[in-house]
C-alpha positions as a printed Julia matrix, in Angstrom:
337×3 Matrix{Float64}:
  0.0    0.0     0.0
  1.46   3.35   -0.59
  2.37   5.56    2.04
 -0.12   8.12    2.69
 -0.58  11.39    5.36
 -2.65  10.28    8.03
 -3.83  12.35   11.05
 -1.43  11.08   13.38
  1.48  11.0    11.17
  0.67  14.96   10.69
  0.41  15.71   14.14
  3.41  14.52   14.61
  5.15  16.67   11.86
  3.04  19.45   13.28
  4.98  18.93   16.69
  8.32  18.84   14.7
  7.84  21.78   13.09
  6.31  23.89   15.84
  9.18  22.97   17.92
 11.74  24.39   15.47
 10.39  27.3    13.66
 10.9   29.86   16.9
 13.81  28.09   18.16
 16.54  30.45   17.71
 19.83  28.29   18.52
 21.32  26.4    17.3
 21.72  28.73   13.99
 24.09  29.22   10.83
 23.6   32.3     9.54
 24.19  33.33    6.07
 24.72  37.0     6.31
 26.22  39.99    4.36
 27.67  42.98    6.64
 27.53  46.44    5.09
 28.88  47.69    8.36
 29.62  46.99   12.1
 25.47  47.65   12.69
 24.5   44.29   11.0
 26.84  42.33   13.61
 23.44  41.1    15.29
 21.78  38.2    16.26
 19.15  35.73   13.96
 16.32  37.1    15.76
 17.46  40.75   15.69
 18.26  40.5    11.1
 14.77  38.42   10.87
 11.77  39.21   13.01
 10.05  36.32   11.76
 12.44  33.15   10.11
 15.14  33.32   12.38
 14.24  30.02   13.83
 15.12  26.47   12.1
 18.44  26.22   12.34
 18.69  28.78    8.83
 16.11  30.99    7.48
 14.85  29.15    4.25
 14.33  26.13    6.54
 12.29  28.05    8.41
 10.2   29.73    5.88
  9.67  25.94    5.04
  8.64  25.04    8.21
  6.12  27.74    8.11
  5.08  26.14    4.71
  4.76  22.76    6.55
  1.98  24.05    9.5
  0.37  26.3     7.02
 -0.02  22.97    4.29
 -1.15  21.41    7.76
 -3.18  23.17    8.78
 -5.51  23.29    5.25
 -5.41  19.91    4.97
 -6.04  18.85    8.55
 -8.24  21.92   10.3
 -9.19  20.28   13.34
 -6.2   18.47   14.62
 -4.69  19.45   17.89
 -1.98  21.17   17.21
 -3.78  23.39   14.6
 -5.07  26.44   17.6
 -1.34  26.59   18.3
 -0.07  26.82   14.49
 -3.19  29.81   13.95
 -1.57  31.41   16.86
  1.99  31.13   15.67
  0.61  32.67   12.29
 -1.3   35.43   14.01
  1.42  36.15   16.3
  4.18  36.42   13.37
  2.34  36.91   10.36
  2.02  40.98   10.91
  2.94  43.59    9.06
  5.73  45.13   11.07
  7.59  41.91   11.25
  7.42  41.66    7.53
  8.17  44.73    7.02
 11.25  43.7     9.11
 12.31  40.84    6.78
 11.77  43.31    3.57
 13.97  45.48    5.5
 16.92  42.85    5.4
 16.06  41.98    1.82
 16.88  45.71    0.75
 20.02  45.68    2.1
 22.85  46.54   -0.42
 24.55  43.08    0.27
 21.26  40.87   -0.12
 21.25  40.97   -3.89
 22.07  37.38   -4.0
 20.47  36.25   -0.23
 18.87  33.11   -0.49
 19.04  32.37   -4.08
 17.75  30.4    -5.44
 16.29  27.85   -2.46
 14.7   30.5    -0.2
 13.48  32.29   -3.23
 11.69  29.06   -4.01
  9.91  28.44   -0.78
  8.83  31.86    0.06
  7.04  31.76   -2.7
  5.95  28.48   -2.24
  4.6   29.89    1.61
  3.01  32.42   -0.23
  1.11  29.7    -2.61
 -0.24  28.28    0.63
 -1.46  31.16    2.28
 -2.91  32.37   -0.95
 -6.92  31.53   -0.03
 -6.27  30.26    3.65
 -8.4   30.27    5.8
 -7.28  33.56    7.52
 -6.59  36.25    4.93
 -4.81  38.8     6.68
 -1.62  36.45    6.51
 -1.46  36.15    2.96
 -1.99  39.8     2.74
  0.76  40.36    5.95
  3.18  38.52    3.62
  2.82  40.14    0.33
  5.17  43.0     0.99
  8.05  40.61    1.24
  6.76  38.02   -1.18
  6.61  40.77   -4.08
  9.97  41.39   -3.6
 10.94  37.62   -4.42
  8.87  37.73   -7.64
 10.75  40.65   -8.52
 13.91  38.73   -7.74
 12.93  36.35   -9.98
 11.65  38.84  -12.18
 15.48  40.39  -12.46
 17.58  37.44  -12.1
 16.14  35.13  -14.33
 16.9   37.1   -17.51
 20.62  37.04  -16.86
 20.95  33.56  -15.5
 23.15  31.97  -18.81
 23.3   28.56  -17.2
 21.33  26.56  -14.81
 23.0   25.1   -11.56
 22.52  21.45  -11.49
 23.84  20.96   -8.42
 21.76  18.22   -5.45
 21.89  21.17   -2.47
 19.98  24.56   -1.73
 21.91  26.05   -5.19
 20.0   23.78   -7.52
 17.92  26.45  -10.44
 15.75  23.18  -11.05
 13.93  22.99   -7.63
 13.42  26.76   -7.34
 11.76  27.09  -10.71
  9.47  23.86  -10.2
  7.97  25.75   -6.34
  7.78  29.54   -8.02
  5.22  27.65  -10.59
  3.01  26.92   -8.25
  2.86  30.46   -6.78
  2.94  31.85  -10.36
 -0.11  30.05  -11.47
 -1.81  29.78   -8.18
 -2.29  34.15   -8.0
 -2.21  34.09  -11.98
  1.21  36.18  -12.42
  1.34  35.07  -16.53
  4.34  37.13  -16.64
  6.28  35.25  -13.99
  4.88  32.32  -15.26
  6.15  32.79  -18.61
  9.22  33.44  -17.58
  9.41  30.5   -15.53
  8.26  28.14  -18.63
 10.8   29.84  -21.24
 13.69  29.53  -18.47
 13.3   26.15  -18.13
 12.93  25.44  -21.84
 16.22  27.35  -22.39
 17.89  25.71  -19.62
 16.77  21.91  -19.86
 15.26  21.55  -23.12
 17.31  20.45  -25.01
 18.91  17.47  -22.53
 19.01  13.71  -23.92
 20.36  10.78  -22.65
 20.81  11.19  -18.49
 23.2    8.82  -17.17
 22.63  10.55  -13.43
 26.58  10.85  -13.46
 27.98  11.77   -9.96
 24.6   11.25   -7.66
 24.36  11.13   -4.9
 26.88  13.29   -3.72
 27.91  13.3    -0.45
 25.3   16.24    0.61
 23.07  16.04   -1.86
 19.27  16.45   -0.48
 17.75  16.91   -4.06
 18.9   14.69   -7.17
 19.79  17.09   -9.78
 18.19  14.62  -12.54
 15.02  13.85  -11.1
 14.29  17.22  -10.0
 14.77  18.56  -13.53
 12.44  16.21  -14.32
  9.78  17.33  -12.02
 10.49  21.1   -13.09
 10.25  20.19  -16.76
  6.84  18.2   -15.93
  5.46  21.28  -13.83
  6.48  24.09  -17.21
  5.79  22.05  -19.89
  2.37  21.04  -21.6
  1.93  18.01  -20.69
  1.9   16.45  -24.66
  5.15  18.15  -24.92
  6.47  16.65  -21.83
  5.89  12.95  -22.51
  8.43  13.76  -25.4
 11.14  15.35  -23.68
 10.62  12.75  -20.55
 11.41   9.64  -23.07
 14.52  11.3   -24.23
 15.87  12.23  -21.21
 15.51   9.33  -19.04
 15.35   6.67  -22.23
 16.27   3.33  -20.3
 13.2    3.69  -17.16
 11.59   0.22  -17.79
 15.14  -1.44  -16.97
 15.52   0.68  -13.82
 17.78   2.66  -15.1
 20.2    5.09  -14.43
 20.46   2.49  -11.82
 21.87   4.56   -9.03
 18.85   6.59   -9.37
 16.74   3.68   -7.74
 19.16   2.83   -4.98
 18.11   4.62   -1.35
 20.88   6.71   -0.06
 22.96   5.38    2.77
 23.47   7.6     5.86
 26.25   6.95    8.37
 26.6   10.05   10.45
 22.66  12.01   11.23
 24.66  14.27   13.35
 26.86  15.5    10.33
 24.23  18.21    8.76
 25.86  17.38    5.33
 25.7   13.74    5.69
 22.16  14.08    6.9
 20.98  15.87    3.87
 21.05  12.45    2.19
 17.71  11.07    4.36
 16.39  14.56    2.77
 17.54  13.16   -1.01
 15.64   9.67   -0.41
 12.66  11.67    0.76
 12.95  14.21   -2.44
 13.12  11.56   -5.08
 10.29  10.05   -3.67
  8.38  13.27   -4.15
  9.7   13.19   -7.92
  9.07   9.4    -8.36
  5.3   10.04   -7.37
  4.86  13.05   -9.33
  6.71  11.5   -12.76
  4.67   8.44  -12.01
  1.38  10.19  -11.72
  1.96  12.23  -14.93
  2.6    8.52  -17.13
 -0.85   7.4   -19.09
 -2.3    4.56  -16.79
 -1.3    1.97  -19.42
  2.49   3.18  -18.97
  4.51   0.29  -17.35
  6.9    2.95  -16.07
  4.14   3.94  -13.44
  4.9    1.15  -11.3
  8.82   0.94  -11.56
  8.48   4.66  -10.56
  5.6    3.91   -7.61
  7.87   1.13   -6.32
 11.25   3.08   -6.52
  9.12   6.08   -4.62
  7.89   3.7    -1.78
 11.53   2.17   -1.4
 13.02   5.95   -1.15
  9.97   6.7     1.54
 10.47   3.57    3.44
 14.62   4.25    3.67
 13.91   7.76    4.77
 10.37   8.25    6.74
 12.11   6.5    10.43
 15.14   9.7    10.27
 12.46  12.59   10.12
 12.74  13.26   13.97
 15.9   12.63   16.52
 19.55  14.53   15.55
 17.88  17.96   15.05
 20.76  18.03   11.89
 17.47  16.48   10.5
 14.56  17.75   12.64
 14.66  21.09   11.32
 13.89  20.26    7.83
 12.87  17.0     6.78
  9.12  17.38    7.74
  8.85  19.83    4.99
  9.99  17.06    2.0
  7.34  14.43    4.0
  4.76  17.16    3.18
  6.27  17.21   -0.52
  6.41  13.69   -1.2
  2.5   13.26    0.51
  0.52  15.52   -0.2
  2.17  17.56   -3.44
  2.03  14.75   -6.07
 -0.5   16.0    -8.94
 -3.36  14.07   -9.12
C-alpha cells in the first residue's frame, strides 16, 4: 500500500515543526555585513524566520503548518499553528524581513532555495483560511517575484547541483505560486527559463549522484520542473529522451536509497532529505505517465523504497529535525493528481 498522510502522522510533523520554527539556537547564519550595525543576532536580522536552524528552513517550516493546517483543520496542534501565524504573520515583522532583503549586500540572499519556498509559503497562504496572513506577507513576497523577475533574464546557465543552489527545484515551487495568483508574466518566464535551460537534454546517465550532501537529485528534480512548465503532450516527449532506459531501472543509481552513516553531520544528513525528495519526484513522474504506462509502477515502487529508507530519520539529531518534515509534506501531499 502506498504511504499516505494520516492524522497522526501529521500531528506529529506538526509537533516537529512547531518545535523548530521559533527556536533560535542552534543557527548558521548566512549573512552579508555592510557595516559593524549588521553584527546582530538571527532574531534581531529576521523578526520572523530566524528560527530552524537557517532561514529558508524556516520559511519551510512555516510552509509545513500552514499545508497542515488546510489539509487537517481540526487536529490538535492546529489552535497553536493559527496562533503562531497570528502572532508572526504581521505587518511590522514583515516589514522587518523586507527590511533585510533591501540591504545593499542581499542581492544574492537566499538564491535560489529561499526564493523558491517563500514563494511556495506564499502559494499556501494564498486563499487560507485567515486572509490577513497572505496579505501580511505580500510585501516581502513581491519582492521575491521581482527577484525572480530580475535574475532570471541574466541567469546563462542553470546550476545542477543536489543542495539549496540547484535552479531546477526553485523554478518547479515559483510555478506553483505563479499560477496559483495568476502572475502570466512570472509564469512565462518561468516556462521559457526552463525550456532554455533543460530543453534540449538527452540521454541522463545521473553521473555523480548522490553526492555526499546532496538532499535533491539534480536529474530527477529537472524532471519534475520540466513536468510542472511544460504542456503536458510536450512533456511525454522530452521525458522519453531524457531518461530513455526507465523500464530497466535505469540510471540504476537513481533507484538505490541513499545510505546515511553520520545524522549528526548536517551534510551527511541531507542524504535522508535526497531519499525523501526523489520520492516526491518518483510520485509526481509516475502520476503524470498514461495509466497503461509500465513505467508507473517501476516509478511507484522506486518512490515507496526511497519513503520507506527515509520516513524512520524525520525526527531525533535535530541536523534532521529542522527540515525533513517539509519534503514528508512534498512527497505526501504535493504529487498531482
Amino acid at each position: 500500500m502506498p504511504i499516505t498522510l494520516d492524522i497522526t502522522f501529521a500531528e506529529r510533523l506538526a509537533e516537529i515543526a512547531l518545535g523548530h520554527v521559533g527556536r533560535e539556537y542552534p543557527n548558521q547564519i548566512s549573512h552579508g555585513l555592510d557595516g559593524p550595525q549588521d553584527a546582530q543576532v538571527p532574531s534581531q536580522l529576521h523578526p520572523i524566520f530566524y528560527g530552524s536552524y537557517d532561514w529558508h528552513s524556516c520559511v519551510h517550516g512555516y510552509w509545513t503548518l500552514a499545508r497542515l493546517l488546510r489539509l487537517c483543520p481540526g487536529m490538535v496542534h492546529a489552535e497553536a499553528i493559527r496562533r503562531l501565524f497570528d502572532t508572526m504573520l504581521t505587518d511590522d515583522k514583515v516589514a522587518g524581513e523586507c527590511a533585510y532583503f533591501d540591504r545593499p549586500s542581499a542581492r544574492g540572499y537566499q538564491r535560489p532555495y529561499g526564493w523558491g519556498w517563500l514563494l511556495k509559503l506564499a502559494t499556501e497562504l494564498h486563499g487560507h483560511e485567515n486572509a490577513r496572513w497572505s496579505a501580511a506577507l505580500s510585501p516581502l513576497t513581491k519582492r521575491i517575484v521581482q527577484r525572480f523577475n530580475d535574475f532570471l533574464p541574466i541567469a546563462t546557465y542553470p546550476v545542477r547541483v543536489g543542495t539549496h543552489f540547484n535552479t531546477a527545484f526553485a523554478l518547479r515551487l515559483a510555478a506553483d505560486y505563479a499560477e496559483t495568483v495568476g502572475d502570466t508574466r512570472l509564469l512565462d518566464l518561468l516556462q521559457n527559463t526552463a525550456l532554455r535551460w533543460y530543453g534540449t537534454d538527452r540521454q541522463c546517465t545521473a553521473w555523480g549522484e548522490p553526492s555526499g550532501d546532496d538532499f535533491l537529485s539534480s536529474t530527477l528534480i529537472e524532471a519534475e520542473c520540466m513536468r510542472r512548465l511544460m504542456p503536458a503532450g510536450d512533456f511525454a516527449g522530452w521525458f522519453d529522451g531524457f531518461l530513455p532506459d526507465l523500464c530497466e531501472s535505469e540510471p540504476a543509481v537513481l533507484f538505490s536509497p541513499a545510505r546515511i552513516s553520520d545524522r549528526s553531520d548536517g551534510k551527511i544528513a541531507h542524504l535522508d532529505g535526497l531519499n525523501i525528495s526523489r520520492a516526491w519526484c518518483w510520485r509526481s513522474l509516475s502520476a503524470a505517465l498514461p495509466a497503461d504506462d509500465r513505467r508507473r509502477d517501476i516509478l511507484m515502487r522506486a518512490a515507496e523504497a526511497h519513503l520507506d529508507a527515509g520516513l524512520g530519520h524525520v525526527a531525533g539529531d535535530y541536523m534532521g529535525e529542522h527540515w525533513l518534515a517539509s519534503y514528508v509534506m512534498l512527497a505526501l501531499t504535493e504529487t498531482p493528481a
